[in-house]
Coordinates of C-alpha atoms in Angstrom, one line a residue:
Chain F
M1 CA 0.0 0.0 0.0
K2 CA 2.7 2.5 1.0
R3 CA 4.6 1.9 -2.2
T4 CA 2.0 0.4 -4.5
L5 CA -0.5 3.3 -4.3
P6 CA 2.1 6.0 -5.3
L7 CA 3.3 3.7 -8.1
I8 CA -0.3 3.4 -9.5
L9 CA -0.8 7.1 -9.2
V10 CA 2.5 7.9 -11.0
F11 CA 1.4 5.6 -13.8
I12 CA -2.1 7.1 -14.1
F13 CA -0.9 10.7 -14.0
G14 CA 1.9 9.8 -16.3
I15 CA -0.5 8.6 -19.0
M16 CA -2.7 11.7 -18.3
G17 CA 0.4 13.9 -19.0
I18 CA 1.1 12.1 -22.3
V19 CA -2.4 11.8 -23.8
P20 CA -3.5 15.5 -24.2
Y21 CA -0.7 16.0 -26.7
Y22 CA -2.2 13.4 -29.0
I23 CA -5.9 14.0 -28.3
P24 CA -6.8 17.6 -29.2
H25 CA -10.4 17.0 -28.1
G26 CA -11.9 20.2 -26.5
G27 CA -13.3 18.4 -23.4
Y28 CA -10.1 16.6 -22.7
Q29 CA -8.1 19.7 -23.2
T30 CA -10.2 21.5 -20.6
L31 CA -9.6 18.7 -18.2
D32 CA -5.9 18.8 -18.9
N33 CA -5.9 22.6 -18.4
M34 CA -7.6 22.2 -15.0
V35 CA -5.1 19.5 -13.9
R36 CA -2.1 21.5 -15.1
N37 CA -3.1 25.0 -14.2
D38 CA -5.1 24.5 -11.0
F39 CA -4.5 21.1 -9.4
L40 CA -0.7 20.8 -10.0
R41 CA 0.0 24.4 -9.4
I42 CA -1.7 24.1 -6.0
L43 CA 0.3 21.0 -5.2
S44 CA 3.6 22.6 -6.2
A45 CA 2.7 25.5 -3.9
F46 CA 2.1 23.1 -1.0
A47 CA 5.5 21.5 -1.7
I48 CA 7.1 24.8 -0.7
V49 CA 5.7 24.2 2.8
L50 CA 7.7 21.0 2.9
G51 CA 10.9 22.8 1.7
L52 CA 10.5 25.7 4.1
G53 CA 9.7 23.4 6.9
S54 CA 12.9 21.4 6.3
L55 CA 14.9 24.6 6.1
M56 CA 13.6 25.9 9.4
K57 CA 14.0 22.4 11.0
V58 CA 17.7 22.3 10.0
H59 CA 18.4 25.8 11.3
I60 CA 16.5 25.4 14.6
D61 CA 18.4 22.1 15.1
K62 CA 21.6 23.9 14.4
I63 CA 20.8 26.6 17.0
K64 CA 19.8 24.0 19.6
K65 CA 22.9 21.9 19.2
H66 CA 25.2 24.9 18.8
R67 CA 26.7 23.5 15.6
E68 CA 29.3 25.5 13.6
N69 CA 28.2 29.0 12.6
W70 CA 24.9 28.6 14.5
P71 CA 24.5 32.3 15.3
Y72 CA 23.9 33.0 11.6
S73 CA 20.9 30.6 11.7
Y74 CA 19.2 33.4 13.7
V75 CA 19.8 35.8 10.9
L76 CA 18.2 33.4 8.4
I77 CA 15.2 32.6 10.6
I78 CA 14.6 36.3 11.5
G79 CA 15.0 37.3 7.9
F80 CA 12.5 34.6 6.8
V81 CA 10.0 35.4 9.6
V82 CA 10.1 39.2 9.1
S83 CA 9.9 39.2 5.3
G84 CA 7.3 36.4 5.3
F85 CA 5.2 38.4 7.9
I86 CA 5.5 41.6 5.9
G87 CA 4.7 39.9 2.7
L88 CA 1.8 37.8 3.9
F89 CA 0.1 40.6 5.9
G90 CA 1.4 43.6 4.0
G91 CA 0.5 42.4 0.5
I92 CA 2.9 42.2 -2.4
E93 CA 2.7 45.9 -3.3
G94 CA 2.0 47.1 0.3
N95 CA -1.8 46.8 -0.2
G96 CA -2.5 44.4 2.7
M97 CA -3.8 44.9 6.2
L98 CA -0.4 45.6 7.7
P99 CA 1.0 49.1 7.2
T100 CA 4.2 48.8 5.2
S101 CA 5.5 52.4 5.4
I102 CA 6.4 54.9 8.1
A103 CA 6.3 58.4 6.7
S104 CA 8.3 58.2 3.4
F105 CA 10.1 55.0 4.5
K106 CA 8.6 52.0 2.7
F107 CA 9.3 48.4 3.8
D108 CA 6.8 46.3 1.7
I109 CA 8.0 43.0 0.3
E110 CA 8.7 44.5 -3.1
T111 CA 11.0 47.0 -1.5
L112 CA 12.8 44.2 0.3
Y113 CA 13.1 42.3 -2.9
L114 CA 14.6 45.2 -4.8
N115 CA 17.0 46.3 -2.1
I116 CA 18.0 43.1 -0.4
I117 CA 17.4 40.1 -2.7
V118 CA 18.4 41.7 -6.0
P119 CA 21.7 43.3 -4.8
L120 CA 22.7 40.1 -2.8
G121 CA 21.7 37.8 -5.7
S122 CA 23.4 39.7 -8.4
T123 CA 26.6 40.3 -6.3
M124 CA 26.9 36.6 -5.6
F125 CA 26.7 35.8 -9.3
A126 CA 29.1 38.7 -10.1
L127 CA 31.5 37.2 -7.6
L128 CA 31.7 34.2 -9.8
A129 CA 33.4 36.4 -12.5
F130 CA 36.5 36.5 -10.2
F131 CA 36.5 32.8 -9.4
M132 CA 35.9 31.8 -13.0
A133 CA 38.8 34.1 -14.0
S134 CA 41.2 32.6 -11.4
A135 CA 40.0 29.0 -12.1
S136 CA 40.5 29.4 -15.9
Y137 CA 44.0 31.0 -15.3
R138 CA 45.0 27.8 -13.4
A139 CA 43.1 25.3 -15.6
F140 CA 43.5 26.6 -19.2
R141 CA 47.0 25.5 -20.2
V142 CA 47.4 25.0 -23.9
R143 CA 48.6 21.5 -23.7
S144 CA 46.7 20.0 -26.7
L145 CA 44.7 21.0 -29.8
E146 CA 41.5 20.6 -27.9
S147 CA 42.5 22.8 -25.0
A148 CA 43.8 25.4 -27.5
L149 CA 40.4 25.4 -29.3
L150 CA 38.5 25.8 -26.1
L151 CA 40.7 28.7 -25.0
S152 CA 40.6 30.4 -28.4
A153 CA 36.8 30.0 -28.7
A154 CA 36.3 31.5 -25.2
F155 CA 38.7 34.3 -25.9
I156 CA 37.1 35.2 -29.3
V157 CA 33.6 35.1 -27.8
M158 CA 34.6 37.3 -24.9
L159 CA 36.3 39.8 -27.1
G160 CA 33.5 39.7 -29.6
V161 CA 30.8 40.8 -27.2
I162 CA 32.6 43.9 -25.9
P163 CA 33.3 47.2 -27.7
L164 CA 37.0 46.6 -27.6
G165 CA 36.5 43.6 -30.0
D166 CA 34.9 45.8 -32.6
R167 CA 37.9 48.3 -32.2
I168 CA 40.4 45.5 -32.8
S169 CA 38.6 44.3 -35.9
P170 CA 35.1 44.9 -37.2
H171 CA 35.1 41.2 -38.2
L172 CA 35.7 40.0 -34.7
P173 CA 32.0 40.4 -33.4
T174 CA 30.8 38.7 -36.6
F175 CA 33.3 35.8 -36.1
A176 CA 32.3 35.5 -32.4
Q177 CA 28.6 35.3 -33.5
W178 CA 29.5 32.7 -36.1
I179 CA 31.1 30.6 -33.4
M180 CA 28.0 30.9 -31.3
D181 CA 25.7 30.1 -34.2
I182 CA 27.5 27.2 -36.0
P183 CA 30.1 25.1 -34.1
N184 CA 28.5 25.9 -30.7
V185 CA 25.0 25.0 -32.0
A186 CA 26.4 21.8 -33.6
S187 CA 27.9 20.6 -30.4
K188 CA 25.0 21.6 -28.2
R189 CA 22.6 19.9 -30.6
G190 CA 24.5 16.7 -30.5
I191 CA 24.5 16.9 -26.7
T192 CA 20.8 17.8 -26.6
F193 CA 20.0 14.6 -28.5
G194 CA 21.7 12.6 -25.9
I195 CA 20.1 14.4 -23.0
A196 CA 16.6 14.1 -24.7
L197 CA 17.0 10.4 -25.2
G198 CA 18.2 9.9 -21.7
G199 CA 15.4 12.0 -20.3
L200 CA 12.8 10.0 -22.3
A201 CA 14.2 6.7 -21.0
T202 CA 14.1 8.0 -17.4
S203 CA 10.6 9.4 -17.8
L204 CA 9.4 6.0 -19.1
K205 CA 11.2 4.2 -16.3
V206 CA 9.5 6.5 -13.7
I207 CA 6.0 6.1 -15.2
L208 CA 6.3 2.3 -15.5
G209 CA 7.6 2.0 -12.0
I210 CA 11.1 0.7 -12.9
E211 CA 12.8 3.8 -11.4
R212 CA 11.6 4.1 -7.8
S213 CA 14.2 6.1 -6.1
W214 CA 11.8 9.1 -5.8
L215 CA 9.8 7.1 -3.3
G216 CA 12.6 7.4 -0.8
G217 CA 12.8 5.4 2.4
K218 CA 12.7 1.6 2.8
E219 CA 9.0 1.1 3.6
Chain W
M1 CA 30.7 63.0 -5.0
N2 CA 27.1 63.1 -3.8
I3 CA 26.4 60.3 -1.2
T4 CA 22.8 59.3 -1.0
S5 CA 20.8 59.5 2.2
D6 CA 18.3 56.8 1.1
P7 CA 18.5 54.1 3.7
W8 CA 17.6 51.3 1.2
I9 CA 20.5 52.3 -1.1
W10 CA 22.8 52.2 2.0
I11 CA 21.4 48.7 2.9
G12 CA 21.8 47.4 -0.7
G13 CA 25.3 48.9 -0.9
L14 CA 26.6 47.6 2.4
L15 CA 25.2 44.1 1.6
T16 CA 27.0 44.3 -1.8
L17 CA 30.2 45.0 0.0
C18 CA 29.6 42.2 2.5
I19 CA 29.3 39.7 -0.4
F20 CA 32.4 41.2 -2.1
S21 CA 34.4 40.7 1.2
F22 CA 34.4 37.0 0.3
L23 CA 37.1 37.8 -2.2
Y24 CA 39.5 38.3 0.7
K25 CA 38.3 35.2 2.6
D26 CA 35.3 33.7 4.2
N27 CA 34.3 36.1 7.0
P28 CA 31.4 37.0 9.3
F29 CA 30.1 39.8 7.0
Y30 CA 29.8 37.4 4.1
K31 CA 28.1 34.7 6.3
F32 CA 25.7 37.3 7.6
A33 CA 24.7 38.5 4.1
E34 CA 24.5 34.9 2.8
H35 CA 22.1 33.8 5.6
L36 CA 20.1 37.0 5.3
F37 CA 19.7 36.3 1.5
V38 CA 18.4 32.8 2.1
G39 CA 16.0 33.9 4.8
V40 CA 14.6 37.0 3.0
A41 CA 14.4 35.2 -0.4
N42 CA 12.4 32.4 1.2
G43 CA 10.1 34.9 2.8
Y44 CA 9.5 36.5 -0.6
F45 CA 9.0 33.1 -2.2
L46 CA 6.4 32.2 0.5
T47 CA 4.6 35.5 0.0
F48 CA 4.6 35.2 -3.8
T49 CA 3.3 31.6 -3.5
V50 CA 0.5 32.5 -1.2
H51 CA -0.6 35.7 -3.0
R52 CA -0.1 34.7 -6.6
V53 CA -0.7 31.0 -6.6
L54 CA -2.7 29.7 -3.6
G55 CA -4.9 32.9 -3.4
P56 CA -6.2 33.0 -7.0
N57 CA -6.0 29.3 -7.7
L58 CA -7.3 27.8 -4.4
F59 CA -8.6 30.2 -1.8
V60 CA -10.7 32.4 -4.0
P61 CA -12.3 29.5 -6.0
L62 CA -12.9 27.4 -2.9
F63 CA -13.9 29.9 -0.2
V64 CA -15.2 32.8 -2.2
Q65 CA -16.7 31.2 -5.3
G66 CA -17.7 28.1 -3.5
R67 CA -16.3 25.6 -6.0
I68 CA -16.3 22.6 -3.7
W69 CA -14.2 20.3 -5.8
Y70 CA -11.1 22.4 -5.1
V71 CA -11.2 20.7 -1.7
I72 CA -9.5 17.8 -3.5
S73 CA -6.5 20.0 -4.3
L74 CA -6.4 21.3 -0.8
T75 CA -6.5 17.8 0.7
V76 CA -3.9 16.3 -1.5
G77 CA -1.7 19.4 -1.1
M78 CA -2.0 19.2 2.7
L79 CA -0.6 15.7 2.6
Y80 CA 2.8 17.3 2.1
I81 CA 2.7 18.5 5.6
L82 CA 2.3 15.0 6.9
R83 CA 6.0 14.5 6.1
F84 CA 6.7 15.9 9.5
V85 CA 4.4 13.2 11.2
P86 CA 6.5 10.0 11.3
R87 CA 3.6 7.5 11.5
V88 CA 1.9 8.7 8.4
S89 CA 4.9 10.4 6.6
W90 CA 4.6 7.9 3.7
L91 CA 1.4 9.8 2.6
V92 CA 3.7 12.5 1.3
R93 CA 4.3 10.1 -1.6
I94 CA 0.8 10.7 -3.0
P95 CA 1.2 14.4 -4.0
I96 CA 4.8 13.7 -5.1
A97 CA 3.5 10.8 -7.3
V98 CA 0.8 13.0 -8.8
T99 CA 3.3 15.8 -9.6
I100 CA 6.1 13.6 -10.8
G101 CA 3.7 11.3 -12.8
Y102 CA 2.1 14.2 -14.7
Y103 CA 5.2 16.1 -15.5
T104 CA 7.3 13.1 -16.5
G105 CA 4.3 12.2 -18.8
A106 CA 4.0 15.7 -20.2
V107 CA 7.7 15.9 -20.8
I108 CA 7.7 12.9 -23.2
P109 CA 5.9 14.4 -26.2
A110 CA 7.4 17.8 -25.5
T111 CA 10.9 16.4 -25.6
I112 CA 10.3 14.3 -28.7
Q113 CA 8.9 17.3 -30.5
A114 CA 11.3 20.0 -29.3
D115 CA 14.6 18.3 -28.6
I116 CA 14.5 15.5 -31.2
I117 CA 12.2 16.2 -34.2
R118 CA 12.7 19.9 -34.4
Q119 CA 16.5 19.6 -33.9
I120 CA 16.7 16.9 -36.7
Q121 CA 14.6 19.2 -38.9
A122 CA 17.0 22.1 -38.3
T123 CA 20.0 19.9 -38.9
I124 CA 19.2 17.8 -42.0
L125 CA 20.3 19.2 -45.4
T126 CA 17.3 20.2 -47.6
P127 CA 17.3 21.5 -51.2
Q128 CA 16.9 25.0 -49.8
N129 CA 20.3 24.7 -48.2
F130 CA 21.9 24.1 -51.6
Q131 CA 20.4 27.2 -53.3
S132 CA 23.0 29.7 -52.1
W133 CA 26.6 29.4 -51.0
N134 CA 26.3 31.9 -48.1
A135 CA 22.8 32.7 -46.7
G136 CA 23.7 33.0 -43.0
S137 CA 23.2 29.7 -41.1
S138 CA 21.0 28.3 -43.9
G139 CA 23.5 28.6 -46.7
I140 CA 25.3 25.5 -48.0
I141 CA 28.6 26.0 -46.3
W142 CA 27.3 26.6 -42.8
S143 CA 24.6 24.0 -43.2
V144 CA 27.1 21.3 -44.1
I145 CA 29.4 22.4 -41.3
L146 CA 26.5 22.2 -38.9
F147 CA 25.4 18.8 -40.2
V148 CA 28.9 17.4 -39.9
G149 CA 29.3 19.0 -36.4
V150 CA 26.1 17.4 -35.1
A151 CA 26.9 14.0 -36.7
C152 CA 30.5 14.0 -35.4
T153 CA 29.4 15.1 -31.9
L154 CA 26.9 12.3 -31.8
S155 CA 29.6 9.8 -32.9
Y156 CA 31.8 10.9 -30.1
F157 CA 29.1 9.9 -27.6
Y158 CA 28.7 6.5 -29.3
F159 CA 30.4 4.1 -26.9
S160 CA 29.1 0.8 -28.2
R161 CA 32.2 0.5 -30.5
E162 CA 35.8 1.3 -30.0
H163 CA 36.7 4.7 -31.5
K164 CA 38.9 3.3 -34.3
G165 CA 38.8 3.8 -38.1
V166 CA 36.0 6.0 -39.4
L167 CA 34.5 6.3 -35.9
G168 CA 37.8 7.4 -34.6
V169 CA 38.1 10.1 -37.2
T170 CA 34.5 11.4 -36.7
S171 CA 34.8 11.3 -32.9
K172 CA 38.0 13.3 -33.1
I173 CA 36.2 15.9 -35.3
G174 CA 33.3 15.7 -32.8
V175 CA 35.7 16.6 -29.9
I176 CA 36.8 19.7 -31.9
F177 CA 33.2 20.9 -32.1
I178 CA 32.5 20.1 -28.5
M179 CA 35.6 22.0 -27.3
V180 CA 34.7 25.0 -29.4
G181 CA 31.1 24.8 -28.1
F182 CA 32.3 24.6 -24.5
G183 CA 34.8 27.4 -25.0
A184 CA 32.0 29.6 -26.5
A185 CA 29.7 28.7 -23.6
F186 CA 32.4 29.5 -21.1
G187 CA 33.2 32.8 -22.7
Y188 CA 29.6 33.8 -22.9
T189 CA 29.0 32.9 -19.2
V190 CA 32.1 34.8 -18.1
M191 CA 30.9 37.9 -20.0
A192 CA 27.4 37.5 -18.3
R193 CA 29.0 37.5 -14.9
V194 CA 31.3 40.4 -15.8
S195 CA 28.2 42.3 -16.9
L196 CA 26.6 41.7 -13.5
L197 CA 29.9 42.8 -11.9
I198 CA 29.8 46.1 -13.9
G199 CA 26.2 46.5 -12.8
R200 CA 27.2 46.2 -9.1
F201 CA 30.0 48.8 -9.5
Q202 CA 27.6 51.1 -11.3
F203 CA 25.3 50.8 -8.3
I204 CA 28.0 51.5 -5.8
L205 CA 29.5 54.4 -7.8
G206 CA 26.1 55.7 -9.1
P207 CA 23.1 55.6 -6.8
W208 CA 25.2 55.1 -3.6
F209 CA 28.2 57.4 -3.9
G210 CA 27.0 59.6 -6.7
I211 CA 30.3 59.6 -8.5
I212 CA 28.9 58.6 -11.9
E213 CA 25.5 59.5 -13.4

C-alpha cells in the first residue's frame, strides 16, 4: 500500500500527461488545463511548505545543538519570519492589512526584494566572475589542440561581445557570433539529442515503476 | 561625490560590500549576508506563492466562489505537511507521485517534439540549403558544417564500439566541435558574470556614492 498506491498514481498521471498531446479534443483539453493550471500548481505551492519546513528544522536544530556557525541561523530565521510576515500581511505591493511604510520610509515585500534580494543575488553571481577568471587561469593551459580550441573560442567570444573587440577588428564580433551560431549550436545539438533520449528513457522508467528512487525510504 | 541619504540604497550597498568581502576570505560579514539572503528570499518566495498561486487558484475558488471540488487539491496538497508526522509520513508520496507522474508524462511528447524532431529538422540538409553558398546559417557552407558537427558530436558519444577507423576520425572531429562549443559557452558565461559585476560597480558608484551618473 505504502509503495503500490504511489506507483499506481504515478502511472495514471503519467498517462494523463502524455495523452493530451495526442488527443486535441476540447473536453479533454479543458480537463488537462484544469489539472495542469489548478491542481498541479496548487500541489507545487504546498511542496514549498515542505521545503521551508525542512529549512527551518535544519536551522532550529543547528541553534539547539550549537553547531558550527549557529548564530547565523538566527539571521536566516529572523530574515525569513520578518519578510514572510511583511509579505503575507502587508501584500505584495503594500496593499495588505499591515501598514508597510512609516512616513516616506517603505518596507513592503517588493522594496525588500529590490533592495536586499536583488543586490545580494546579483553580487553573488558577479563574484563568480573573479572565481571563474582565477580558475580558468589555473586550468587553461594550452597542452593540446582541444584545450587550445577551447581557450581560443572562449577568448574570441569574450572579445566579440565587448566594444574593444569591434575596435580591434570589425570582423571579430561577426566571427564570435559565427562561433555561437555554427560550431556551438552543432555541439549543443549533439549533446541535446543525448540528453533528450536519456530524459525520455528516465521518464518511461518512472511512469512504468522501474525507477523508484523518488519514493525514498525503505518502507 | 554626492552620497545618498536613502536608507535602502545604503542597505543594498553595504550588503553588496559584505558579499564582495568573500574575495578576501570567508568572513562573518559574508556569512551574515549569505544567511540573510536565504532567509529573505524564502520569505519572498512564500509571499509570492500565497498571494499569486494559492490565493487566486485555491482560496478564491474554494472559499469565495464556493467551488467545492477544489477541496481535493487542498486535501492532496495538505498531505505534504504529513511528512513531519513520522507515523503517516509515507502519505507525502501521494502528492509527489501525482506531480512527478504528470510532469514526466507531459515531458515525453514535448521532448520528442522540441529536442528531437525539431532539432533533426533544423540539422538535415534540404534542397533550400543548396540554393546559395552563403545565406547565413541556412547557406550551403554553414549547413554542411552544422550537419557534420552534429553527426560527429553524436559519434563521439557512441560508446558501443571502439573509437577506431571511421568512428575514430569522426569522434575526433566531434571533440573539436565540443571543445569550441564549451569554449564559447564558457566565454559567454564569463561575460554575463562580468556584466553583473559592472552593474554592481555602477550601483556603488552611481546611486550610492553619486560619483557617476
